[in-house]
Amino acid sequence: MTARLTGWVEPAVAAAGYDLEELVVRPAGQRSVVRVVVDRDSGVSLDDVAELSRSLSELLDAQDEALGRSPYVLEVTSPGVDRPLTLPRHWRRNVGRLVTVTAGPDGRREELTARVLRVQDDGVVLAVEKGGTKKGQVRKAAGERTVGWAELGEARVQVEFTRPAGHRDAALVHVPDEDETDETDEIDDGEDDTDVDPEDMDDDEHDPAGVPVADASGGSGRPAPHRAPRDPRPRRGGSK
């Protein structure tokens, strides 16, 4: 099922201007959860997620017979802050952010804390930091270091309370919690849609991790009001 869904979803996601980072299908009681993770260089907003969710919902509705009429929940989301940086585009989208990364030749790799300065054809340029290993200490830059793609190991973005100027999320406050933009859309479950009062929505509210959050129930893909920090476990049947 996953391969079939990817064949339908990936072209639609690309046509909308996004990269499909992940598509996962997992059981959730008598239903399945289809989780679609997307991203792009300019970032993904609540409105972007809501629009894409509606588009993908219509696409999958048209494939109802091929899917066997099995009830499932569609989730459209952006990557979390803890997503590993594995591709050049992941690094490009995190220029200006602090990361921890294992780097160096095989057998001689070391763990670094560094800020991503820029991305080049042959690798990434990092401002490697030194000191500040204890809480409250200030790290100092130790100069630039270019690391080739072949010498990059596991890398993850570090949580910061403020973003460096110029980063695509610099205007958003960041605290250590999930970092996802999320839209959930229930498909073909035979239940009534849950109506949402648009006046309850607040476009200025954001997830505590600093990224706008959207949530919708029902095949219409309507956005629901801002919600409190969510349990990391997936919601079932579009319930709050």
mmCIF file of C-alpha atoms in Angstrom:
data_model
loop_
_atom_site.group_PDB
_atom_site.id
_atom_site.type_symbol
_atom_site.label_atom_id
_atom_site.label_comp_id
_atom_site.label_asym_id
_atom_site.label_seq_id
_atom_site.Cartn_x
_atom_site.Cartn_y
_atom_site.Cartn_z
ATOM 1 C CA MET A 1 0.000 0.000 0.000
ATOM 2 C CA THR A 2 2.833 2.390 0.859
ATOM 3 C CA ALA A 3 4.446 2.066 -2.579
ATOM 4 C CA ARG A 4 1.116 2.603 -4.301
ATOM 5 C CA LEU A 5 0.326 5.681 -2.203
ATOM 6 C CA THR A 6 3.801 7.107 -2.815
ATOM 7 C CA GLY A 7 3.255 6.736 -6.557
ATOM 8 C CA TRP A 8 0.111 8.858 -6.314
ATOM 9 C CA VAL A 9 1.206 11.349 -3.662
ATOM 10 C CA GLU A 10 4.784 12.198 -4.675
ATOM 11 C CA PRO A 11 3.934 13.734 -8.083
ATOM 12 C CA ALA A 12 1.128 15.801 -6.519
ATOM 13 C CA VAL A 13 3.435 17.021 -3.745
ATOM 14 C CA ALA A 14 6.150 17.943 -6.266
ATOM 15 C CA ALA A 15 3.630 19.765 -8.484
ATOM 16 C CA ALA A 16 2.637 21.864 -5.462
ATOM 17 C CA GLY A 17 6.273 22.883 -4.947
ATOM 18 C CA TYR A 18 7.257 20.589 -2.068
ATOM 19 C CA ASP A 19 9.616 17.682 -1.484
ATOM 20 C CA LEU A 20 8.097 14.478 -0.140
ATOM 21 C CA GLU A 21 10.361 13.697 2.801
ATOM 22 C CA GLU A 22 8.475 10.670 4.069
ATOM 23 C CA LEU A 23 5.267 8.700 3.618
ATOM 24 C CA VAL A 24 4.373 6.210 6.322
ATOM 25 C CA VAL A 25 1.317 3.984 6.709
ATOM 26 C CA ARG A 26 0.682 2.527 10.159
ATOM 27 C CA PRO A 27 -2.285 0.736 11.758
ATOM 28 C CA ALA A 28 -4.449 2.588 14.271
ATOM 29 C CA GLY A 29 -7.175 0.317 15.556
ATOM 30 C CA GLN A 30 -9.576 -0.517 12.729
ATOM 31 C CA ARG A 31 -8.108 2.225 10.561
ATOM 32 C CA SER A 32 -4.759 3.148 9.096
ATOM 33 C CA VAL A 33 -2.884 6.431 9.481
ATOM 34 C CA VAL A 34 -1.257 7.785 6.315
ATOM 35 C CA ARG A 35 1.401 10.297 7.364
ATOM 36 C CA VAL A 36 2.825 12.554 4.656
ATOM 37 C CA VAL A 37 5.875 14.666 5.575
ATOM 38 C CA VAL A 38 6.721 17.553 3.236
ATOM 39 C CA ASP A 39 9.154 20.460 3.193
ATOM 40 C CA ARG A 40 10.565 23.165 0.921
ATOM 41 C CA ASP A 41 13.258 25.833 1.064
ATOM 42 C CA SER A 42 10.881 28.652 2.079
ATOM 43 C CA GLY A 43 9.334 26.624 4.890
ATOM 44 C CA VAL A 44 5.811 25.259 5.393
ATOM 45 C CA SER A 45 3.059 27.328 7.016
ATOM 46 C CA LEU A 46 -0.286 26.364 8.494
ATOM 47 C CA ASP A 47 -2.079 27.589 5.364
ATOM 48 C CA ASP A 48 0.312 25.613 3.150
ATOM 49 C CA VAL A 49 -0.397 22.420 5.054
ATOM 50 C CA ALA A 50 -4.169 22.958 5.032
ATOM 51 C CA GLU A 51 -4.212 23.567 1.274
ATOM 52 C CA LEU A 52 -2.000 20.570 0.503
ATOM 53 C CA SER A 53 -4.057 18.357 2.803
ATOM 54 C CA ARG A 54 -7.245 19.224 0.930
ATOM 55 C CA SER A 55 -5.547 18.551 -2.395
ATOM 56 C CA LEU A 56 -4.199 15.159 -1.312
ATOM 57 C CA SER A 57 -7.533 14.239 0.247
ATOM 58 C CA GLU A 58 -9.289 14.820 -3.081
ATOM 59 C CA LEU A 59 -6.579 12.834 -4.857
ATOM 60 C CA LEU A 60 -6.982 9.838 -2.580
ATOM 61 C CA ASP A 61 -10.781 10.062 -2.664
ATOM 62 C CA ALA A 62 -10.515 9.520 -6.408
ATOM 63 C CA GLN A 63 -8.570 6.304 -5.736
ATOM 64 C CA ASP A 64 -11.203 4.939 -3.368
ATOM 65 C CA GLU A 65 -11.777 1.718 -5.303
ATOM 66 C CA ALA A 66 -8.058 1.006 -5.641
ATOM 67 C CA LEU A 67 -7.600 1.494 -1.894
ATOM 68 C CA GLY A 68 -10.292 -1.060 -1.139
ATOM 69 C CA ARG A 69 -12.543 1.432 0.676
ATOM 70 C CA SER A 70 -10.556 0.861 3.864
ATOM 71 C CA PRO A 71 -10.991 3.748 6.358
ATOM 72 C CA TYR A 72 -7.872 5.719 7.101
ATOM 73 C CA VAL A 73 -6.716 9.066 8.485
ATOM 74 C CA LEU A 74 -4.541 11.391 6.405
ATOM 75 C CA GLU A 75 -1.918 13.445 8.217
ATOM 76 C CA VAL A 76 0.081 16.102 6.382
ATOM 77 C CA THR A 77 2.975 17.533 8.359
ATOM 78 C CA SER A 78 6.344 19.263 8.095
ATOM 79 C CA PRO A 79 9.512 17.667 9.511
ATOM 80 C CA GLY A 80 10.212 17.880 13.226
ATOM 81 C CA VAL A 81 13.252 19.625 14.630
ATOM 82 C CA ASP A 82 14.734 16.237 15.528
ATOM 83 C CA ARG A 83 14.729 15.054 11.908
ATOM 84 C CA PRO A 84 18.270 13.872 10.983
ATOM 85 C CA LEU A 85 20.071 15.907 8.319
ATOM 86 C CA THR A 86 20.808 13.297 5.651
ATOM 87 C CA LEU A 87 20.532 15.129 2.325
ATOM 88 C CA PRO A 88 22.086 18.344 0.939
ATOM 89 C CA ARG A 89 18.657 20.003 0.892
ATOM 90 C CA HIS A 90 18.263 19.332 4.626
ATOM 91 C CA TRP A 91 21.497 21.205 5.302
ATOM 92 C CA ARG A 92 20.534 24.007 2.918
ATOM 93 C CA ARG A 93 17.250 24.546 4.762
ATOM 94 C CA ASN A 94 19.058 24.802 8.083
ATOM 95 C CA VAL A 95 21.711 27.378 7.231
ATOM 96 C CA GLY A 96 22.189 29.562 10.302
ATOM 97 C CA ARG A 97 21.141 26.905 12.782
ATOM 98 C CA LEU A 98 23.180 25.140 15.442
ATOM 99 C CA VAL A 99 23.766 21.412 14.898
ATOM 100 C CA THR A 100 25.591 18.505 16.449
ATOM 101 C CA VAL A 101 27.308 16.349 13.853
ATOM 102 C CA THR A 102 29.825 13.547 13.690
ATOM 103 C CA ALA A 103 32.386 14.467 11.050
ATOM 104 C CA GLY A 104 35.717 13.321 9.691
ATOM 105 C CA PRO A 105 37.205 10.366 7.829
ATOM 106 C CA ASP A 106 35.957 6.878 8.682
ATOM 107 C CA GLY A 107 37.561 5.660 11.872
ATOM 108 C CA ARG A 108 38.528 9.160 12.987
ATOM 109 C CA ARG A 109 35.183 10.892 13.296
ATOM 110 C CA GLU A 110 34.501 13.341 16.101
ATOM 111 C CA GLU A 111 31.332 14.924 17.409
ATOM 112 C CA LEU A 112 31.109 18.650 16.758
ATOM 113 C CA THR A 113 28.784 21.434 17.794
ATOM 114 C CA ALA A 114 28.700 23.930 14.963
ATOM 115 C CA ARG A 115 26.594 26.499 13.178
ATOM 116 C CA VAL A 116 25.799 25.879 9.528
ATOM 117 C CA LEU A 117 27.252 28.788 7.537
ATOM 118 C CA ARG A 118 26.607 27.708 3.966
ATOM 119 C CA VAL A 119 26.189 24.727 1.691
ATOM 120 C CA GLN A 120 28.493 24.079 -1.282
ATOM 121 C CA ASP A 121 28.619 21.500 -4.037
ATOM 122 C CA ASP A 122 31.297 19.539 -2.199
ATOM 123 C CA GLY A 123 29.913 19.784 1.344
ATOM 124 C CA VAL A 124 28.973 22.179 4.129
ATOM 125 C CA VAL A 125 30.860 25.029 5.769
ATOM 126 C CA LEU A 126 30.526 25.010 9.550
ATOM 127 C CA ALA A 127 31.495 27.473 12.279
ATOM 128 C CA VAL A 128 32.759 24.938 14.802
ATOM 129 C CA GLU A 129 32.297 25.985 18.417
ATOM 130 C CA LYS A 130 34.494 25.217 21.386
ATOM 131 C CA GLY A 131 34.039 25.521 25.141
ATOM 132 C CA GLY A 132 30.704 25.968 26.803
ATOM 133 C CA THR A 133 30.337 22.306 27.699
ATOM 134 C CA LYS A 134 28.730 23.121 31.065
ATOM 135 C CA LYS A 135 25.328 24.695 31.512
ATOM 136 C CA GLY A 136 25.528 28.466 31.432
ATOM 137 C CA GLN A 137 28.909 28.631 29.719
ATOM 138 C CA VAL A 138 29.220 30.521 26.463
ATOM 139 C CA ARG A 139 30.557 28.745 23.412
ATOM 140 C CA LYS A 140 33.084 30.542 21.224
ATOM 141 C CA ALA A 141 33.522 30.091 17.501
ATOM 142 C CA ALA A 142 36.730 28.299 16.538
ATOM 143 C CA GLY A 143 36.649 29.269 12.886
ATOM 144 C CA GLU A 144 35.245 27.851 9.700
ATOM 145 C CA ARG A 145 35.580 24.230 8.695
ATOM 146 C CA THR A 146 34.493 22.696 5.403
ATOM 147 C CA VAL A 147 33.267 19.121 5.694
ATOM 148 C CA GLY A 148 32.725 17.028 2.574
ATOM 149 C CA TRP A 149 29.539 15.059 2.112
ATOM 150 C CA ALA A 150 31.375 11.752 2.506
ATOM 151 C CA GLU A 151 32.758 12.871 5.887
ATOM 152 C CA LEU A 152 29.410 13.848 7.377
ATOM 153 C CA GLY A 153 27.846 11.398 9.795
ATOM 154 C CA GLU A 154 24.753 11.700 11.967
ATOM 155 C CA ALA A 155 23.618 15.298 12.339
ATOM 156 C CA ARG A 156 20.694 16.922 14.129
ATOM 157 C CA VAL A 157 19.555 20.476 14.712
ATOM 158 C CA GLN A 158 19.895 21.752 18.281
ATOM 159 C CA VAL A 159 17.063 23.547 20.072
ATOM 160 C CA GLU A 160 17.651 27.267 20.577
ATOM 161 C CA PHE A 161 15.395 29.797 22.262
ATOM 162 C CA THR A 162 16.129 32.356 19.571
ATOM 163 C CA ARG A 163 16.915 31.854 15.906
ATOM 164 C CA PRO A 164 19.804 33.603 14.151
ATOM 165 C CA ALA A 165 18.803 36.572 12.012
ATOM 166 C CA GLY A 166 18.245 35.597 8.416
ATOM 167 C CA HIS A 167 17.039 32.055 9.069
ATOM 168 C CA ARG A 168 13.675 31.227 7.529
ATOM 169 C CA ASP A 169 12.201 30.662 11.028
ATOM 170 C CA ALA A 170 14.024 33.535 12.736
ATOM 171 C CA ALA A 171 10.813 35.351 13.660
ATOM 172 C CA LEU A 172 9.441 32.357 15.554
ATOM 173 C CA VAL A 173 10.083 31.576 19.205
ATOM 174 C CA HIS A 174 11.577 28.137 19.766
ATOM 175 C CA VAL A 175 11.311 25.978 22.892
ATOM 176 C CA PRO A 176 12.264 22.324 23.398
ATOM 177 C CA ASP A 177 9.174 20.475 22.191
ATOM 178 C CA GLU A 178 7.963 19.012 18.916
ATOM 179 C CA ASP A 179 8.579 21.099 15.808
ATOM 180 C CA GLU A 180 5.903 20.126 13.362
ATOM 181 C CA THR A 181 3.282 21.664 11.216
ATOM 182 C CA ASP A 182 0.412 19.209 11.178
ATOM 183 C CA GLU A 183 -2.854 18.758 9.327
ATOM 184 C CA THR A 184 -5.010 15.678 9.901
ATOM 185 C CA ASP A 185 -7.824 14.714 7.552
ATOM 186 C CA GLU A 186 -10.136 11.745 8.067
ATOM 187 C CA ILE A 187 -11.098 9.933 4.888
ATOM 188 C CA ASP A 188 -14.031 7.584 4.132
ATOM 189 C CA ASP A 189 -14.799 6.555 7.715
ATOM 190 C CA GLY A 190 -18.560 6.880 7.454
ATOM 191 C CA GLU A 191 -18.751 9.330 10.369
ATOM 192 C CA ASP A 192 -20.163 12.837 10.420
ATOM 193 C CA ASP A 193 -17.751 15.703 9.891
ATOM 194 C CA THR A 194 -16.890 17.839 12.887
ATOM 195 C CA ASP A 195 -17.871 21.445 12.231
ATOM 196 C CA VAL A 196 -15.340 24.115 13.057
ATOM 197 C CA ASP A 197 -16.117 27.732 13.840
ATOM 198 C CA PRO A 198 -13.664 29.886 11.851
ATOM 199 C CA GLU A 199 -13.974 32.594 14.533
ATOM 200 C CA ASP A 200 -12.242 30.256 16.970
ATOM 201 C CA MET A 201 -9.077 30.304 14.876
ATOM 202 C CA ASP A 202 -6.088 32.487 15.687
ATOM 203 C CA ASP A 203 -3.647 32.826 12.812
ATOM 204 C CA ASP A 204 -1.014 34.306 15.099
ATOM 205 C CA GLU A 205 -0.727 31.312 17.400
ATOM 206 C CA HIS A 206 2.024 28.769 16.943
ATOM 207 C CA ASP A 207 3.138 25.443 18.228
ATOM 208 C CA PRO A 208 5.482 25.823 21.242
ATOM 209 C CA ALA A 209 8.281 24.622 19.004
ATOM 210 C CA GLY A 210 7.891 27.709 16.845
ATOM 211 C CA VAL A 211 6.080 26.335 13.769
ATOM 212 C CA PRO A 212 2.402 27.022 12.980
ATOM 213 C CA VAL A 213 0.140 24.070 13.620
ATOM 214 C CA ALA A 214 -2.999 23.090 11.730
ATOM 215 C CA ASP A 215 -5.411 20.299 12.519
ATOM 216 C CA ALA A 216 -8.510 19.287 10.607
ATOM 217 C CA SER A 217 -11.087 16.545 10.929
ATOM 218 C CA GLY A 218 -13.464 15.303 8.254
ATOM 219 C CA GLY A 219 -12.987 14.758 4.546
ATOM 220 C CA SER A 220 -13.379 18.468 3.838
ATOM 221 C CA GLY A 221 -9.946 19.254 5.308
ATOM 222 C CA ARG A 222 -11.245 22.314 7.186
ATOM 223 C CA PRO A 223 -8.661 23.839 9.566
ATOM 224 C CA ALA A 224 -9.549 23.561 13.245
ATOM 225 C CA PRO A 225 -8.699 25.973 16.080
ATOM 226 C CA HIS A 226 -5.234 26.247 17.557
ATOM 227 C CA ARG A 227 -4.583 23.432 19.981
ATOM 228 C CA ALA A 228 -2.397 23.002 23.044
ATOM 229 C CA PRO A 229 0.930 21.138 22.768
ATOM 230 C CA ARG A 230 -0.099 17.745 21.467
ATOM 231 C CA ASP A 231 0.668 14.280 22.645
ATOM 232 C CA PRO A 232 3.342 12.941 20.242
ATOM 233 C CA ARG A 233 1.196 9.861 19.637
ATOM 234 C CA PRO A 234 -0.980 10.077 16.492
ATOM 235 C CA ARG A 235 -4.617 11.069 16.900
ATOM 236 C CA ARG A 236 -7.174 8.525 15.810
ATOM 237 C CA GLY A 237 -10.207 9.293 13.731
ATOM 238 C CA GLY A 238 -9.464 13.017 13.762
ATOM 239 C CA SER A 239 -10.446 13.296 17.446
ATOM 240 C CA LYS A 240 -9.042 16.071 19.532
#
